[in-house]
Every structure is written in structure tokens, then in C-alpha cells.
């Protein structure tokens, strides 16, 4: 493990608990991200400013927003966030808000759209950009290309590899009894995983 990303928190106290639980066992970097349902507050009523002020005091390395809002709304909050913290910032918006089409949830933001907004976020001081719900590998490729446009000489893979110390790779011992999902995967069966919005 190189770092911890804790994300999609609507409850400030739960976010603090997660940070302190990590700090009890590790001093690795932490990216702490909260989720808003609009540009002012979380689903549990915590204000944007409350999250940022609290995270400024916590032993984390990066303050961030993720999920919930699409790229345009996230961009609107970046300036406020940048003005409120000296810590690096991460933003990982959804690929828009899901729309129901033929009984399926579809995220309508295209990879090109998200990439344009990622570039705007970088220009406003965001240090880490990405995507959350609805984001596909195509979205990430476009966002990456846009980010590299700001530093075309960088080789992200080489930088990451240079920073990782070589060491022994250990694999966890397999469990005596695999879970139902693990057993189905090992048997080559088709498995469906569903995320349900609480």
C-alpha cells in the first residue's frame, strides 16, 4: 500500500474516525474526500466550510471532493476550496448525474467533457483529478491526456516507479473456505455485483 484514499463521506465525524483509525496503524499519506449533494452541504447537513476547516486540522495530506456532483459543479467549488486550504486538493466528480434510460442508470458526461473540466480544475489549483461514479477507462484516458498537456514532458509511470522502493512481494494466504463470490469466480461462473444507494 502506497497511500490511503478515504472517500464519499457525508458525515464529518465518520470521516474523522476513518482518519484516526488509519493514523493508529500507519503514517502513509491520506487523501480524504467528502461528498456534497449541492454546492453547500452534504446529505447529512454538514456544510462545505465545516468539512474543509476540519480537514485542515487533521493529519491528512490531501483534501478532496468526490462523487455526488458533476464536473461543472465541482469546478465551481474548486476556487472556494483552494482559498480555504493550503493542502493539495483532489477532485473526483461523477460523470454527471445518472439518468434512468430503459430501467438502467446511465451517466451522460462524455470522456471529452470531463477532460475539459479536469483541465480547468488543474488551472484553478487542483493537484489530483479523476472520476467517481459513471467514470469509465475512456474517461480516465481523456483526463490523463488533458493533465499531461499541462506538463507534456512528464512521464507519470516513470515517476511512480522511481518513488516505489523495490521490496519483497507477499501474497496473502488463501482462506480455508472461499466466500460464495470467490468460489463462483474460481469456477468461472458469471457473477453480478450491485451497488445500492442507501
CSV table of C-alpha atoms in Angstrom, one decimal:
chain,number,residue,atom,x,y,z
A,1,UNK,CA,0.0,0.0,0.0
A,2,UNK,CA,1.4,3.4,-1.0
A,3,UNK,CA,-1.4,5.7,0.3
A,4,UNK,CA,-4.9,5.6,1.6
A,5,UNK,CA,-7.9,7.2,-0.2
A,6,UNK,CA,-11.0,7.6,2.0
A,7,UNK,CA,-13.9,9.0,0.0
A,8,UNK,CA,-17.6,9.8,-0.3
A,9,UNK,CA,-18.1,10.8,3.3
A,10,UNK,CA,-21.3,12.7,4.1
A,11,UNK,CA,-20.7,12.6,7.8
A,12,UNK,CA,-17.8,14.7,9.1
A,13,UNK,CA,-17.5,12.7,12.3
A,14,UNK,CA,-17.2,9.4,10.4
A,15,UNK,CA,-14.5,10.9,8.2
A,16,UNK,CA,-12.6,12.0,11.3
A,17,UNK,CA,-12.9,8.4,12.7
A,18,UNK,CA,-11.6,7.0,9.5
A,19,UNK,CA,-8.6,9.3,9.5
A,20,UNK,CA,-7.7,8.5,13.1
A,21,UNK,CA,-8.2,4.8,12.6
A,22,UNK,CA,-5.6,4.9,9.7
A,23,UNK,CA,-3.2,7.0,11.8
A,24,UNK,CA,-3.3,4.5,14.6
A,25,UNK,CA,-1.6,1.9,12.3
A,26,UNK,CA,0.1,3.9,9.5
A,27,UNK,CA,1.8,7.2,8.7
A,28,UNK,CA,1.3,6.7,4.9
A,29,UNK,CA,-0.3,9.6,3.0
A,30,UNK,CA,-4.1,10.0,3.3
A,31,UNK,CA,-6.4,11.6,0.7
A,32,UNK,CA,-9.6,12.5,2.5
A,33,UNK,CA,-12.6,13.2,0.3
A,34,UNK,CA,-16.1,14.3,1.2
A,35,UNK,CA,-19.3,14.2,-0.8
A,36,UNK,CA,-21.8,17.1,-1.2
A,37,UNK,CA,-25.4,16.9,-2.6
A,38,UNK,CA,-25.3,20.5,-3.6
A,39,UNK,CA,-22.6,23.2,-3.6
A,40,UNK,CA,-23.3,24.0,0.1
A,41,UNK,CA,-23.8,20.8,2.1
A,42,UNK,CA,-23.6,17.0,2.5
A,43,UNK,CA,-26.6,14.7,2.6
A,44,UNK,CA,-26.3,14.8,6.4
A,45,UNK,CA,-26.3,18.6,6.6
A,46,UNK,CA,-22.6,19.3,7.1
A,47,UNK,CA,-21.5,22.5,5.4
A,48,UNK,CA,-18.8,22.6,2.8
A,49,UNK,CA,-16.9,25.1,5.0
A,50,UNK,CA,-17.2,22.7,8.0
A,51,UNK,CA,-15.5,19.9,6.1
A,52,UNK,CA,-12.7,22.0,4.9
A,53,UNK,CA,-12.0,23.7,8.2
A,54,UNK,CA,-12.0,20.3,10.0
A,55,UNK,CA,-9.7,18.6,7.4
A,56,UNK,CA,-7.2,21.5,7.6
A,57,UNK,CA,-6.7,20.4,11.3
A,58,UNK,CA,-6.5,16.7,10.6
A,59,UNK,CA,-3.3,14.7,9.9
A,60,UNK,CA,-4.0,14.2,6.2
A,61,UNK,CA,-2.1,15.0,3.1
A,62,UNK,CA,-4.8,15.9,0.6
A,63,UNK,CA,-8.3,17.5,0.9
A,64,UNK,CA,-10.8,16.5,-1.7
A,65,UNK,CA,-14.3,16.3,-3.1
A,66,UNK,CA,-15.7,13.2,-4.9
A,67,UNK,CA,-18.9,11.7,-6.1
A,68,UNK,CA,-22.3,13.5,-5.9
A,69,UNK,CA,-21.8,16.4,-8.2
A,70,UNK,CA,-20.7,16.5,-11.8
A,71,UNK,CA,-17.7,18.3,-13.3
A,72,UNK,CA,-19.3,21.7,-13.7
A,73,UNK,CA,-20.5,21.9,-10.1
A,74,UNK,CA,-17.2,20.6,-8.8
A,75,UNK,CA,-15.3,23.2,-10.8
A,76,UNK,CA,-17.5,25.9,-9.1
A,77,UNK,CA,-16.3,24.7,-5.7
A,78,UNK,CA,-12.6,24.5,-6.5
A,79,UNK,CA,-11.9,28.2,-6.1
A,80,UNK,CA,-13.7,28.2,-2.7
A,81,UNK,CA,-11.7,25.1,-1.7
A,82,UNK,CA,-8.4,26.5,-2.9
A,83,UNK,CA,-9.0,29.7,-0.9
A,84,UNK,CA,-9.7,27.7,2.3
A,85,UNK,CA,-6.8,25.3,2.4
A,86,UNK,CA,-3.0,25.2,1.8
A,87,UNK,CA,-3.1,21.4,1.4
A,88,UNK,CA,-3.1,19.8,-2.0
A,89,UNK,CA,-6.6,19.3,-3.5
A,90,UNK,CA,-8.2,16.3,-5.2
A,91,UNK,CA,-11.4,16.3,-7.1
A,92,UNK,CA,-13.1,13.2,-8.5
A,93,UNK,CA,-16.6,14.1,-9.7
A,94,UNK,CA,-19.2,11.7,-11.1
A,95,UNK,CA,-19.6,11.5,-14.9
A,96,UNK,CA,-22.7,13.7,-14.4
A,97,UNK,CA,-25.9,12.8,-12.5
A,98,UNK,CA,-27.3,9.4,-13.5
A,99,UNK,CA,-30.4,9.4,-15.8
A,100,UNK,CA,-32.7,6.4,-16.0
A,101,UNK,CA,-32.9,5.1,-19.5
A,102,UNK,CA,-34.8,1.8,-20.2
A,103,UNK,CA,-34.6,0.9,-16.5
A,104,UNK,CA,-30.8,1.4,-16.4
A,105,UNK,CA,-28.8,4.2,-14.8
A,106,UNK,CA,-26.8,6.0,-17.4
A,107,UNK,CA,-24.1,8.7,-16.8
A,108,UNK,CA,-24.2,11.1,-19.7
A,109,UNK,CA,-21.0,13.1,-19.3
A,110,UNK,CA,-18.7,12.1,-22.2
A,111,UNK,CA,-14.9,11.5,-21.6
A,112,UNK,CA,-14.1,14.6,-23.6
A,113,UNK,CA,-16.4,16.8,-21.4
A,114,UNK,CA,-14.9,15.5,-18.2
A,115,UNK,CA,-11.4,16.0,-19.6
A,116,UNK,CA,-12.1,19.7,-20.5
A,117,UNK,CA,-13.3,20.3,-16.9
A,118,UNK,CA,-10.3,18.4,-15.5
A,119,UNK,CA,-8.1,20.9,-17.3
A,120,UNK,CA,-10.0,23.8,-15.9
A,121,UNK,CA,-9.7,22.3,-12.4
A,122,UNK,CA,-5.9,22.0,-12.8
A,123,UNK,CA,-5.7,25.6,-13.9
A,124,UNK,CA,-7.6,26.6,-10.7
A,125,UNK,CA,-5.1,24.7,-8.5
A,126,UNK,CA,-6.3,21.1,-8.2
A,127,UNK,CA,-3.5,18.7,-7.7
A,128,UNK,CA,-5.2,15.4,-8.3
A,129,UNK,CA,-8.1,14.9,-10.8
A,130,UNK,CA,-10.1,11.8,-11.6
A,131,UNK,CA,-13.6,10.5,-11.7
A,132,UNK,CA,-16.1,8.6,-9.5
A,133,UNK,CA,-19.4,7.0,-10.4
A,134,UNK,CA,-20.1,6.5,-14.1
A,135,UNK,CA,-16.4,7.1,-15.0
A,136,UNK,CA,-15.0,4.5,-17.4
A,137,UNK,CA,-11.5,3.8,-18.6
A,138,UNK,CA,-12.1,6.1,-21.6
A,139,UNK,CA,-12.9,8.9,-19.2
A,140,UNK,CA,-9.7,8.4,-17.3
A,141,UNK,CA,-7.6,8.2,-20.6
A,142,UNK,CA,-9.0,11.6,-21.7
A,143,UNK,CA,-8.5,13.1,-18.2
A,144,UNK,CA,-4.9,11.8,-18.2
A,145,UNK,CA,-4.2,13.2,-21.6
A,146,UNK,CA,-5.6,16.6,-20.5
A,147,UNK,CA,-3.5,16.6,-17.4
A,148,UNK,CA,-0.4,15.7,-19.3
A,149,UNK,CA,-1.0,18.7,-21.6
A,150,UNK,CA,0.0,20.9,-18.6
A,151,UNK,CA,3.3,19.1,-18.2
A,152,UNK,CA,3.9,17.3,-21.5
A,153,UNK,CA,7.5,16.3,-20.6
A,154,UNK,CA,6.4,14.3,-17.6
A,155,UNK,CA,6.3,10.5,-17.6
A,156,UNK,CA,3.9,9.7,-14.9
A,157,UNK,CA,4.7,5.9,-14.9
A,158,UNK,CA,8.4,6.5,-14.5
A,159,UNK,CA,7.9,9.0,-11.7
A,160,UNK,CA,5.7,6.5,-9.8
A,161,UNK,CA,8.1,3.6,-10.4
A,162,UNK,CA,11.0,5.7,-9.2
A,163,UNK,CA,9.3,6.6,-6.0
A,164,UNK,CA,8.4,3.0,-5.0
A,165,UNK,CA,11.2,1.1,-3.2
A,166,UNK,CA,11.8,-2.4,-4.5
A,167,UNK,CA,10.9,-5.0,-2.0
A,168,UNK,CA,9.6,-8.4,-1.5
A,169,UNK,CA,6.1,-9.0,-2.8
A,170,UNK,CA,4.0,-11.1,-0.5
A,171,UNK,CA,0.7,-12.6,-1.3
A,172,UNK,CA,-2.0,-13.3,1.3
A,173,UNK,CA,-2.6,-16.9,2.1
A,174,UNK,CA,-5.9,-18.2,0.6
A,175,UNK,CA,-8.7,-18.6,3.0
A,176,UNK,CA,-9.6,-22.2,4.0
A,177,UNK,CA,-13.1,-21.7,2.8
A,178,UNK,CA,-13.6,-19.3,0.0
A,179,UNK,CA,-16.5,-16.9,0.0
A,180,UNK,CA,-19.5,-17.6,-2.2
A,181,UNK,CA,-18.3,-14.9,-4.7
A,182,UNK,CA,-14.7,-16.3,-4.7
A,183,UNK,CA,-15.9,-19.8,-5.3
A,184,UNK,CA,-18.0,-18.7,-8.2
A,185,UNK,CA,-15.2,-16.7,-9.7
A,186,UNK,CA,-12.8,-19.6,-9.4
A,187,UNK,CA,-15.3,-21.9,-11.1
A,188,UNK,CA,-15.6,-19.4,-14.0
A,189,UNK,CA,-19.2,-18.6,-13.2
A,190,UNK,CA,-20.8,-15.3,-14.1
A,191,UNK,CA,-21.0,-13.0,-11.1
A,192,UNK,CA,-23.1,-9.9,-10.6
A,193,UNK,CA,-22.2,-7.2,-8.1
A,194,UNK,CA,-24.6,-4.4,-7.4
A,195,UNK,CA,-24.1,-1.2,-5.5
A,196,UNK,CA,-27.3,0.1,-4.0
A,197,UNK,CA,-27.6,3.8,-3.0
A,198,UNK,CA,-28.7,3.8,0.7
